[in-house]
Amino acid sequence: MKFFIDTANLDQIKEAQNLGILDGVTTNPSLMAKEGITGKNNILKHYVDICNIVDGDVSAEVIATDFEGMIREGEELAGLHEQIVVKVPMIKEGIKAIKYFSDNGIRTNCTLIFSPGQALIAAKAGATYVSPFIGRLDDVSTDGLNLIAEIRLIYDNYGFETEILAASVRHTMHIIDCAKLGADVMTGPLSSIEGLLKHPLTDIGLAKFLEDYKKGN
Ligand code: G3P
């Protein structure tokens, strides 16, 4: 399972990278705005800064919603750095753009996936990744994890190579459950990743080991 961090915060990206387990980064316009990164040039520079910190894929989102605009923006984003994956929204024009990018060797992440049908058509168009937003489904009383299971089944039935990138992961249990269901990738906040490290019995056990070592020395 690949681990991506879902943030535009460079300190958090560095922290995850230093852990040695980071496979990539996802961002979106909201996460950029949260870090105060505004204006096209600043946003493009920020993507390059992120690519220079991590070794893996970095999703960079188009803002246009028409085919020509998405192609123009996507080609510019892809040209920034070889690690860039162009993030395209799940709309009709977006599917056409994903097909174009796929035919032209540009990798894509189809974002805002909320149903198995959307994931199916994105895979048909040749998306590299699909991003089902599990937390946002949970927010509206719908089981986000069930969507991961449905997409996994459909992709395995036909051998689609599109990777399931579980997004809108909010906490550590989401990561565990996505791993059980066979999501290829998860993207979440640093806190959700660091939660995987924690167990009180580990802390108690280590304190006891150190205490006993001191007794003998
Ligand atoms: O990866 C998608 C993500 O950024 C959305 O997360 O928590 O705003 O639903 P959230």
Coordinates of N, CA and C and ligand atoms in Angstrom, one line a residue:
M1 N 0.9 -1.2 0.0 CA 0.0 0.0 0.0 C 0.9 1.3 0.0
K2 N 0.6 2.2 -0.9 CA 1.4 3.4 -1.0 C 0.8 4.4 0.0
F3 N 1.7 5.2 0.7 CA 1.3 6.2 1.6 C 1.5 7.6 1.0
F4 N 0.5 8.3 0.8 CA 0.6 9.7 0.3 C 0.2 10.6 1.5
I5 N 0.7 11.8 1.6 CA 0.3 12.8 2.5 C -0.6 13.8 1.8
D6 N -1.7 14.2 2.5 CA -2.7 15.1 1.9 C -2.6 16.5 2.4
T7 N -1.6 17.2 2.0 CA -1.4 18.5 2.5 C -0.5 19.3 1.5
A8 N -0.6 20.6 1.7 CA 0.4 21.5 0.9 C 1.4 22.1 1.9
N9 N 1.4 21.7 3.2 CA 2.3 22.2 4.2 C 3.7 21.6 4.1
L10 N 4.7 22.4 3.7 CA 6.0 21.8 3.4 C 6.6 21.2 4.7
D11 N 6.4 21.8 5.9 CA 7.0 21.2 7.1 C 6.4 19.8 7.3
Q12 N 5.1 19.6 7.1 CA 4.5 18.3 7.3 C 5.0 17.3 6.3
I13 N 5.1 17.8 5.0 CA 5.6 16.9 4.0 C 7.0 16.4 4.3
K14 N 7.9 17.4 4.8 CA 9.3 17.0 5.2 C 9.3 16.0 6.3
E15 N 8.4 16.2 7.3 CA 8.3 15.3 8.4 C 7.9 13.9 8.0
A16 N 7.0 13.8 7.1 CA 6.6 12.5 6.6 C 7.7 11.9 5.7
Q17 N 8.3 12.7 4.9 CA 9.4 12.2 4.1 C 10.6 11.7 5.0
N18 N 10.8 12.4 6.1 CA 11.9 12.0 6.9 C 11.6 10.6 7.7
L19 N 10.3 10.3 7.8 CA 10.0 9.0 8.4 C 10.4 7.9 7.5
G20 N 10.6 8.2 6.2 CA 11.1 7.1 5.2 C 10.0 6.3 4.6
I21 N 8.7 6.7 4.9 CA 7.6 5.8 4.4 C 6.7 6.5 3.3
L22 N 7.1 7.7 2.9 CA 6.2 8.5 2.1 C 6.4 8.1 0.6
D23 N 5.3 7.9 -0.1 CA 5.3 7.6 -1.5 C 4.8 8.7 -2.4
G24 N 4.2 9.7 -1.8 CA 3.7 10.8 -2.6 C 2.9 11.8 -1.8
V25 N 2.4 12.8 -2.6 CA 1.7 13.9 -2.0 C 0.5 14.2 -2.8
T26 N -0.7 14.5 -2.2 CA -1.8 15.0 -2.9 C -2.1 16.4 -2.3
T27 N -2.6 17.3 -3.2 CA -3.0 18.6 -2.8 C -4.3 18.9 -3.5
N28 N -4.9 20.0 -3.2 CA -6.1 20.5 -3.9 C -6.1 22.0 -3.7
P29 N -7.0 22.7 -4.4 CA -7.0 24.2 -4.2 C -7.3 24.6 -2.8
S30 N -8.1 23.8 -2.1 CA -8.4 24.2 -0.7 C -7.2 24.0 0.2
L31 N -6.4 23.0 0.0 CA -5.2 22.8 0.8 C -4.2 23.8 0.5
M32 N -4.1 24.3 -0.8 CA -3.2 25.3 -1.1 C -3.6 26.6 -0.4
A33 N -4.9 26.9 -0.5 CA -5.4 28.2 0.1 C -5.2 28.1 1.6
K34 N -5.3 27.0 2.3 CA -5.1 26.8 3.7 C -3.6 27.2 4.1
E35 N -2.7 27.0 3.2 CA -1.3 27.4 3.5 C -1.0 28.8 3.0
G36 N -2.0 29.5 2.5 CA -1.8 30.9 2.0 C -1.1 31.0 0.7
I37 N -1.1 29.9 -0.1 CA -0.5 29.8 -1.4 C -1.6 30.2 -2.4
T38 N -1.4 31.4 -3.0 CA -2.4 31.9 -3.9 C -1.7 32.5 -5.1
G39 N -2.5 32.6 -6.2 CA -1.9 33.2 -7.5 C -1.2 32.0 -8.2
K40 N -1.4 32.0 -9.5 CA -0.9 30.9 -10.4 C 0.6 30.7 -10.2
N41 N 1.4 31.7 -10.3 CA 2.8 31.5 -10.2 C 3.3 30.9 -8.9
N42 N 2.7 31.4 -7.8 CA 3.1 30.9 -6.5 C 2.7 29.4 -6.4
I43 N 1.5 29.1 -6.9 CA 1.0 27.7 -6.8 C 1.9 26.8 -7.6
L44 N 2.3 27.2 -8.8 CA 3.2 26.4 -9.7 C 4.5 26.2 -9.0
K45 N 5.0 27.2 -8.4 CA 6.3 27.1 -7.7 C 6.2 26.2 -6.5
H46 N 5.1 26.2 -5.8 CA 4.9 25.4 -4.6 C 4.9 23.9 -5.0
Y47 N 4.3 23.6 -6.2 CA 4.3 22.2 -6.7 C 5.7 21.7 -6.9
V48 N 6.5 22.6 -7.5 CA 8.0 22.2 -7.7 C 8.7 22.1 -6.4
D49 N 8.4 22.9 -5.4 CA 9.0 22.8 -4.1 C 8.6 21.4 -3.4
I50 N 7.4 21.1 -3.6 CA 6.9 19.8 -3.0 C 7.7 18.6 -3.8
C51 N 7.8 18.7 -5.1 CA 8.5 17.6 -5.8 C 9.9 17.5 -5.4
N52 N 10.5 18.6 -5.0 CA 11.9 18.6 -4.6 C 12.1 18.0 -3.2
I53 N 11.0 17.9 -2.4 CA 11.1 17.3 -1.1 C 10.9 15.8 -1.1
V54 N 9.9 15.3 -2.0 CA 9.5 13.9 -2.0 C 10.1 13.2 -3.2
D55 N 10.1 11.9 -3.1 CA 10.6 11.1 -4.3 C 9.4 10.6 -5.2
G56 N 8.2 10.6 -4.7 CA 7.1 10.0 -5.4 C 6.2 11.0 -6.1
D57 N 5.0 10.5 -6.5 CA 4.0 11.3 -7.2 C 3.4 12.4 -6.5
V58 N 3.2 13.5 -7.2 CA 2.6 14.7 -6.6 C 1.5 15.2 -7.4
S59 N 0.3 15.1 -6.8 CA -0.9 15.5 -7.6 C -1.1 17.0 -7.6
A60 N -1.3 17.5 -8.8 CA -1.5 18.9 -9.0 C -2.8 19.1 -9.8
E61 N -3.7 19.9 -9.2 CA -5.1 20.0 -9.8 C -5.3 21.1 -10.8
V62 N -6.0 20.7 -11.9 CA -6.4 21.8 -12.8 C -7.6 22.6 -12.2
I63 N -7.7 23.8 -12.7 CA -8.8 24.7 -12.2 C -9.9 24.8 -13.3
A64 N -9.5 24.7 -14.5 CA -10.4 24.8 -15.6 C -11.4 23.7 -15.5
T65 N -12.6 23.9 -16.1 CA -13.6 22.8 -16.1 C -14.1 22.5 -17.6
D66 N -13.4 23.2 -18.5 CA -13.7 22.9 -19.9 C -12.5 22.1 -20.5
F67 N -12.8 21.3 -21.5 CA -11.8 20.4 -22.1 C -10.5 21.1 -22.5
E68 N -10.6 22.2 -23.3 CA -9.4 22.9 -23.7 C -8.6 23.5 -22.6
G69 N -9.4 24.0 -21.6 CA -8.7 24.6 -20.5 C -8.0 23.6 -19.6
M70 N -8.6 22.4 -19.5 CA -8.0 21.4 -18.7 C -6.7 20.8 -19.4
I71 N -6.8 20.7 -20.7 CA -5.6 20.2 -21.4 C -4.5 21.2 -21.3
R72 N -4.8 22.5 -21.5 CA -3.8 23.6 -21.4 C -3.1 23.5 -20.0
E73 N -4.0 23.6 -19.0 CA -3.4 23.6 -17.6 C -2.7 22.3 -17.3
G74 N -3.3 21.2 -17.7 CA -2.7 19.9 -17.4 C -1.3 19.7 -18.0
E75 N -1.2 20.2 -19.3 CA 0.1 20.1 -19.9 C 1.2 21.0 -19.3
E76 N 0.7 22.1 -18.8 CA 1.6 23.0 -18.1 C 2.1 22.4 -16.8
L77 N 1.1 21.8 -16.0 CA 1.5 21.2 -14.8 C 2.4 20.0 -15.0
A78 N 2.1 19.2 -15.9 CA 2.9 18.0 -16.2 C 4.3 18.4 -16.6
G79 N 4.4 19.5 -17.3 CA 5.7 20.0 -17.7 C 6.6 20.6 -16.6
L80 N 6.0 20.8 -15.4 CA 6.7 21.4 -14.3 C 7.8 20.4 -13.8
H81 N 7.4 19.1 -13.7 CA 8.3 18.2 -13.0 C 7.8 16.8 -13.4
E82 N 8.7 15.8 -13.5 CA 8.3 14.5 -13.9 C 7.5 13.8 -12.9
Q83 N 7.5 14.3 -11.6 CA 6.7 13.6 -10.6 C 5.3 14.1 -10.5
I84 N 4.9 15.1 -11.3 CA 3.6 15.6 -11.3 C 2.6 14.7 -11.9
V85 N 1.4 14.4 -11.2 CA 0.3 13.7 -11.7 C -0.8 14.8 -11.8
V86 N -1.5 14.9 -13.0 CA -2.5 15.9 -13.2 C -3.8 15.4 -12.6
K87 N -4.3 16.3 -11.7 CA -5.6 15.9 -11.0 C -6.7 16.6 -11.7
V88 N -7.7 15.8 -12.1 CA -8.8 16.2 -13.0 C -10.1 15.9 -12.3
P89 N -11.1 16.8 -12.2 CA -12.3 16.5 -11.6 C -13.2 15.5 -12.4
M90 N -14.0 14.8 -11.6 CA -14.9 13.8 -12.2 C -16.1 14.5 -12.8
I91 N -15.9 15.0 -14.0 CA -17.0 15.6 -14.8 C -16.8 15.1 -16.2
K92 N -17.9 15.4 -17.0 CA -17.8 14.9 -18.4 C -16.6 15.3 -19.2
E93 N -16.3 16.6 -19.1 CA -15.1 17.2 -19.8 C -13.9 16.6 -19.2
G94 N -13.9 16.3 -17.9 CA -12.8 15.7 -17.2 C -12.4 14.4 -17.7
I95 N -13.5 13.6 -18.0 CA -13.2 12.2 -18.6 C -12.6 12.3 -20.0
K96 N -13.1 13.3 -20.8 CA -12.4 13.5 -22.1 C -11.0 13.9 -21.9
A97 N -10.7 14.8 -20.9 CA -9.3 15.2 -20.7 C -8.5 14.1 -20.2
I98 N -9.0 13.2 -19.3 CA -8.2 12.1 -18.8 C -7.9 11.1 -20.0
K99 N -8.8 10.9 -20.9 CA -8.5 10.1 -22.1 C -7.4 10.7 -22.9
Y100 N -7.5 12.0 -23.1 CA -6.5 12.7 -23.9 C -5.1 12.6 -23.2
F101 N -5.1 12.8 -21.9 CA -3.8 12.8 -21.2 C -3.2 11.3 -21.2
S102 N -4.1 10.4 -21.1 CA -3.7 9.0 -21.1 C -3.1 8.6 -22.5
D103 N -3.7 9.1 -23.5 CA -3.2 8.8 -24.9 C -1.9 9.5 -25.1
N104 N -1.6 10.6 -24.3 CA -0.4 11.4 -24.6 C 0.6 11.2 -23.5
G105 N 0.5 10.1 -22.7 CA 1.6 9.8 -21.7 C 1.6 10.7 -20.5
I106 N 0.5 11.4 -20.2 CA 0.5 12.2 -19.0 C -0.4 11.5 -17.9
R107 N 0.2 11.3 -16.8 CA -0.5 10.6 -15.7 C -1.6 11.4 -15.0
T108 N -2.7 10.8 -14.6 CA -3.8 11.6 -14.1 C -4.3 10.9 -12.8
N109 N -5.0 11.8 -12.0 CA -5.7 11.4 -10.8 C -7.1 12.0 -10.9
C110 N -8.1 11.1 -11.1 CA -9.5 11.6 -11.2 C -10.0 11.8 -9.8
T111 N -10.3 13.1 -9.5 CA -10.7 13.4 -8.1 C -12.2 13.6 -8.0
L112 N -12.7 13.7 -6.8 CA -14.1 13.8 -6.4 C -14.9 12.7 -6.9
I113 N -14.4 11.5 -6.6 CA -15.2 10.2 -6.9 C -16.0 9.8 -5.7
F114 N -17.3 9.7 -6.0 CA -18.3 9.3 -4.9 C -19.1 8.1 -5.2
S115 N -18.9 7.5 -6.4 CA -19.7 6.3 -6.7 C -18.9 5.3 -7.6
P116 N -19.3 4.0 -7.5 CA -18.5 3.1 -8.3 C -18.6 3.3 -9.8
G117 N -19.7 3.9 -10.3 CA -19.9 4.2 -11.7 C -18.9 5.2 -12.1
Q118 N -18.6 6.2 -11.3 CA -17.6 7.3 -11.6 C -16.3 6.6 -11.7
A119 N -16.0 5.7 -10.8 CA -14.6 5.1 -10.8 C -14.5 4.2 -12.0
L120 N -15.6 3.6 -12.5 CA -15.5 2.7 -13.6 C -15.2 3.5 -14.9
I121 N -15.9 4.6 -15.1 CA -15.7 5.4 -16.3 C -14.3 6.1 -16.3
A122 N -13.8 6.4 -15.1 CA -12.5 7.0 -15.0 C -11.4 6.0 -15.4
A123 N -11.6 4.8 -15.0 CA -10.7 3.7 -15.4 C -10.7 3.4 -16.9
K124 N -12.0 3.4 -17.4 CA -12.1 3.2 -18.9 C -11.4 4.3 -19.6
A125 N -11.4 5.5 -19.1 CA -10.7 6.6 -19.8 C -9.2 6.6 -19.6
G126 N -8.7 5.7 -18.7 CA -7.3 5.5 -18.6 C -6.6 6.3 -17.4
A127 N -7.5 6.6 -16.4 CA -6.9 7.4 -15.3 C -5.8 6.5 -14.6
T128 N -4.8 7.2 -14.1 CA -3.7 6.5 -13.4 C -4.2 6.1 -12.0
Y129 N -4.9 7.1 -11.4 CA -5.4 7.0 -10.0 C -6.9 7.4 -10.1
V130 N -7.7 6.9 -9.2 CA -9.0 7.5 -8.9 C -9.0 7.8 -7.4
S131 N -9.6 8.9 -7.0 CA -9.7 9.3 -5.6 C -11.1 9.3 -5.1
P132 N -11.5 8.2 -4.5 CA -12.8 8.2 -3.8 C -12.6 8.9 -2.5
F133 N -13.5 9.8 -2.1 CA -13.4 10.6 -0.9 C -14.2 10.0 0.2
I134 N -13.6 9.2 1.0 CA -14.3 8.3 1.9 C -14.8 9.1 3.1
G135 N -14.0 10.1 3.6 CA -14.5 10.9 4.8 C -15.7 11.7 4.4
R136 N -15.8 12.3 3.2 CA -16.9 13.1 2.9 C -18.2 12.3 2.7
L137 N -18.0 11.0 2.3 CA -19.2 10.1 2.3 C -19.7 9.8 3.7
D138 N -18.7 9.5 4.6 CA -19.1 9.3 6.0 C -19.8 10.5 6.5
D139 N -19.4 11.7 6.1 CA -20.0 12.9 6.6 C -21.5 13.0 6.3
V140 N -21.9 12.3 5.2 CA -23.4 12.4 4.9 C -24.0 11.0 5.0
S141 N -23.6 10.3 6.1 CA -24.2 9.0 6.5 C -24.2 8.0 5.4
T142 N -23.1 7.9 4.7 CA -22.9 6.9 3.7 C -21.5 6.3 3.9
D143 N -21.5 4.9 3.8 CA -20.3 4.2 4.2 C -19.2 4.4 3.1
G144 N -18.2 5.3 3.4 CA -17.1 5.6 2.5 C -16.3 4.3 2.2
L145 N -16.1 3.5 3.2 CA -15.3 2.3 3.0 C -15.9 1.3 2.0
N146 N -17.3 1.3 2.0 CA -18.0 0.4 1.1 C -17.7 0.8 -0.3
L147 N -17.5 2.1 -0.6 CA -17.1 2.5 -1.9 C -15.8 1.9 -2.3
I148 N -14.8 1.9 -1.4 CA -13.5 1.3 -1.7 C -13.7 -0.2 -2.1
A149 N -14.5 -0.9 -1.3 CA -14.7 -2.3 -1.6 C -15.4 -2.5 -3.0
E150 N -16.3 -1.7 -3.3 CA -17.0 -1.8 -4.6 C -16.1 -1.5 -5.8
I151 N -15.3 -0.5 -5.6 CA -14.3 -0.2 -6.7 C -13.3 -1.3 -6.9
R152 N -12.8 -1.8 -5.7 CA -11.8 -2.9 -5.8 C -12.4 -4.1 -6.5
L153 N -13.7 -4.5 -6.2 CA -14.3 -5.6 -6.9 C -14.4 -5.4 -8.4
I154 N -14.8 -4.2 -8.8 CA -15.0 -3.9 -10.2 C -13.7 -3.9 -10.9
Y155 N -12.7 -3.3 -10.4 CA -11.4 -3.2 -11.0 C -10.7 -4.6 -11.1
D156 N -10.9 -5.4 -10.1 CA -10.4 -6.8 -10.1 C -11.1 -7.7 -11.1
N157 N -12.4 -7.4 -11.3 CA -13.2 -8.2 -12.2 C -12.6 -8.1 -13.7
Y158 N -12.1 -6.9 -14.0 CA -11.7 -6.7 -15.3 C -10.2 -6.4 -15.5
G159 N -9.5 -6.4 -14.4 CA -8.0 -6.2 -14.5 C -7.7 -4.7 -14.8
F160 N -8.5 -3.8 -14.4 CA -8.1 -2.4 -14.6 C -6.9 -2.1 -13.8
E161 N -6.0 -1.3 -14.5 CA -4.7 -1.0 -13.8 C -4.8 0.3 -13.0
T162 N -5.9 1.0 -13.2 CA -6.1 2.3 -12.4 C -5.9 2.0 -10.9
E163 N -5.2 2.8 -10.2 CA -5.0 2.6 -8.8 C -6.0 3.3 -7.9
I164 N -6.5 2.6 -6.9 CA -7.5 3.2 -6.0 C -6.8 4.0 -5.0
L165 N -7.0 5.3 -5.0 CA -6.3 6.2 -4.1 C -7.3 6.7 -3.1
A166 N -7.4 6.0 -1.9 CA -8.4 6.4 -0.9 C -8.1 7.8 -0.4
A167 N -9.0 8.7 -0.6 CA -8.8 10.1 -0.3 C -9.8 10.5 0.8
S168 N -9.6 11.8 1.3 CA -10.5 12.2 2.4 C -10.4 11.3 3.5
V169 N -9.2 10.7 3.7 CA -8.9 9.9 4.9 C -8.8 10.8 6.1
R170 N -9.5 10.6 7.1 CA -9.5 11.5 8.2 C -8.7 11.0 9.5
H171 N -8.6 9.7 9.6 CA -8.0 9.2 10.8 C -7.4 7.8 10.6
T172 N -6.7 7.3 11.6 CA -5.9 6.1 11.5 C -6.7 4.9 11.1
M173 N -7.9 4.7 11.7 CA -8.7 3.6 11.4 C -9.1 3.5 9.9
H174 N -9.3 4.7 9.3 CA -9.6 4.7 7.8 C -8.4 4.0 7.1
I175 N -7.2 4.3 7.5 CA -6.0 3.7 6.8 C -6.0 2.2 7.0
I176 N -6.3 1.7 8.2 CA -6.3 0.3 8.5 C -7.4 -0.4 7.6
D177 N -8.6 0.2 7.6 CA -9.7 -0.4 6.9 C -9.4 -0.3 5.4
C178 N -8.8 0.7 4.9 CA -8.5 0.8 3.4 C -7.5 -0.3 3.1
A179 N -6.5 -0.5 4.0 CA -5.5 -1.6 3.8 C -6.2 -3.0 3.7
K180 N -7.2 -3.2 4.6 CA -7.9 -4.5 4.6 C -8.6 -4.7 3.3
L181 N -9.2 -3.6 2.8 CA -10.0 -3.7 1.6 C -9.2 -3.7 0.3
G182 N -7.9 -3.4 0.4 CA -7.1 -3.5 -0.8 C -7.0 -2.2 -1.6
A183 N -7.2 -1.1 -0.9 CA -6.9 0.2 -1.6 C -5.4 0.2 -2.0
D184 N -5.1 0.7 -3.2 CA -3.7 0.7 -3.6 C -2.9 1.8 -2.9
V185 N -3.5 2.9 -2.6 CA -2.9 4.1 -2.0 C -3.9 4.7 -1.0
M186 N -3.3 5.3 0.0 CA -4.2 6.1 0.9 C -3.5 7.5 0.9
T187 N -4.3 8.5 1.0 CA -3.8 9.9 1.3 C -4.5 10.5 2.5
G188 N -3.7 10.9 3.4 CA -4.3 11.4 4.7 C -3.4 12.4 5.3
P189 N -3.9 13.1 6.4 CA -3.1 14.0 7.1 C -2.0 13.3 7.9
L190 N -0.9 14.1 8.2 CA 0.2 13.5 9.0 C -0.3 12.8 10.2
S191 N -1.3 13.4 10.9 CA -1.8 12.8 12.2 C -2.3 11.4 12.0
S192 N -3.0 11.2 10.8 CA -3.5 9.8 10.6 C -2.4 8.8 10.4
I193 N -1.3 9.2 9.8 CA -0.2 8.3 9.6 C 0.6 8.1 10.9
E194 N 0.8 9.1 11.7 CA 1.5 9.0 12.9 C 0.7 8.2 13.9
G195 N -0.6 8.2 13.8 CA -1.5 7.3 14.6 C -1.2 5.9 14.5
L196 N -0.7 5.5 13.4 CA -0.3 4.0 13.2 C 0.8 3.6 14.1
L197 N 1.6 4.6 14.6 CA 2.7 4.2 15.4 C 2.3 3.9 16.9
K198 N 1.2 4.4 17.2 CA 0.9 4.5 18.7 C 0.2 3.3 19.3
H199 N 0.7 2.9 20.5 CA 0.0 1.9 21.3 C 0.5 2.1 22.7
P200 N -0.4 2.3 23.7 CA 0.0 2.5 25.1 C 0.9 1.3 25.6
L201 N 0.6 0.1 25.2 CA 1.4 -1.0 25.7 C 2.8 -0.9 25.2
T202 N 3.0 -0.3 24.0 CA 4.4 -0.1 23.5 C 5.1 0.9 24.5
D203 N 4.4 2.0 24.8 CA 5.0 3.0 25.7 C 5.3 2.4 27.1
I204 N 4.4 1.6 27.6 CA 4.6 1.0 28.9 C 5.7 0.0 28.9
G205 N 5.7 -0.8 27.8 CA 6.7 -1.8 27.7 C 8.1 -1.2 27.6
L206 N 8.3 -0.2 26.8 CA 9.6 0.5 26.6 C 10.0 1.1 27.9
A207 N 9.1 1.8 28.6 CA 9.5 2.4 29.9 C 10.0 1.3 30.8
K208 N 9.4 0.2 30.9 CA 9.8 -0.9 31.8 C 11.2 -1.5 31.3
F209 N 11.4 -1.6 30.0 CA 12.7 -2.1 29.6 C 13.8 -1.2 30.0
L210 N 13.6 0.1 29.8 CA 14.6 1.1 30.2 C 14.9 1.2 31.7
E211 N 13.8 1.0 32.4 CA 13.9 1.0 33.9 C 14.7 -0.2 34.3
D212 N 14.4 -1.3 33.8 CA 15.1 -2.6 34.2 C 16.6 -2.5 33.8
Y213 N 16.8 -1.9 32.6 CA 18.2 -1.8 32.1 C 19.0 -0.9 33.1
K214 N 18.4 0.2 33.6 CA 19.1 1.1 34.5 C 19.4 0.3 35.8
K215 N 18.5 -0.6 36.3 CA 18.7 -1.3 37.5 C 20.0 -2.1 37.5
G216 N 20.3 -2.7 36.3 CA 21.4 -3.6 36.1 C 22.7 -2.8 35.8
N217 N 22.6 -1.5 35.6 CA 23.8 -0.7 35.2 C 24.2 0.4 36.1
Ligands
G3P1 O1 -7.8 14.0 -0.5 C1 -9.0 14.7 -0.6 C2 -9.1 15.6 0.6 O2 -8.2 16.7 0.5 C3 -10.4 16.0 1.0 O3 -10.3 15.8 2.4 O4 -11.0 16.0 4.7 O5 -11.5 17.8 3.0 O6 -12.7 15.7 3.0 P1 -11.5 16.4 3.3

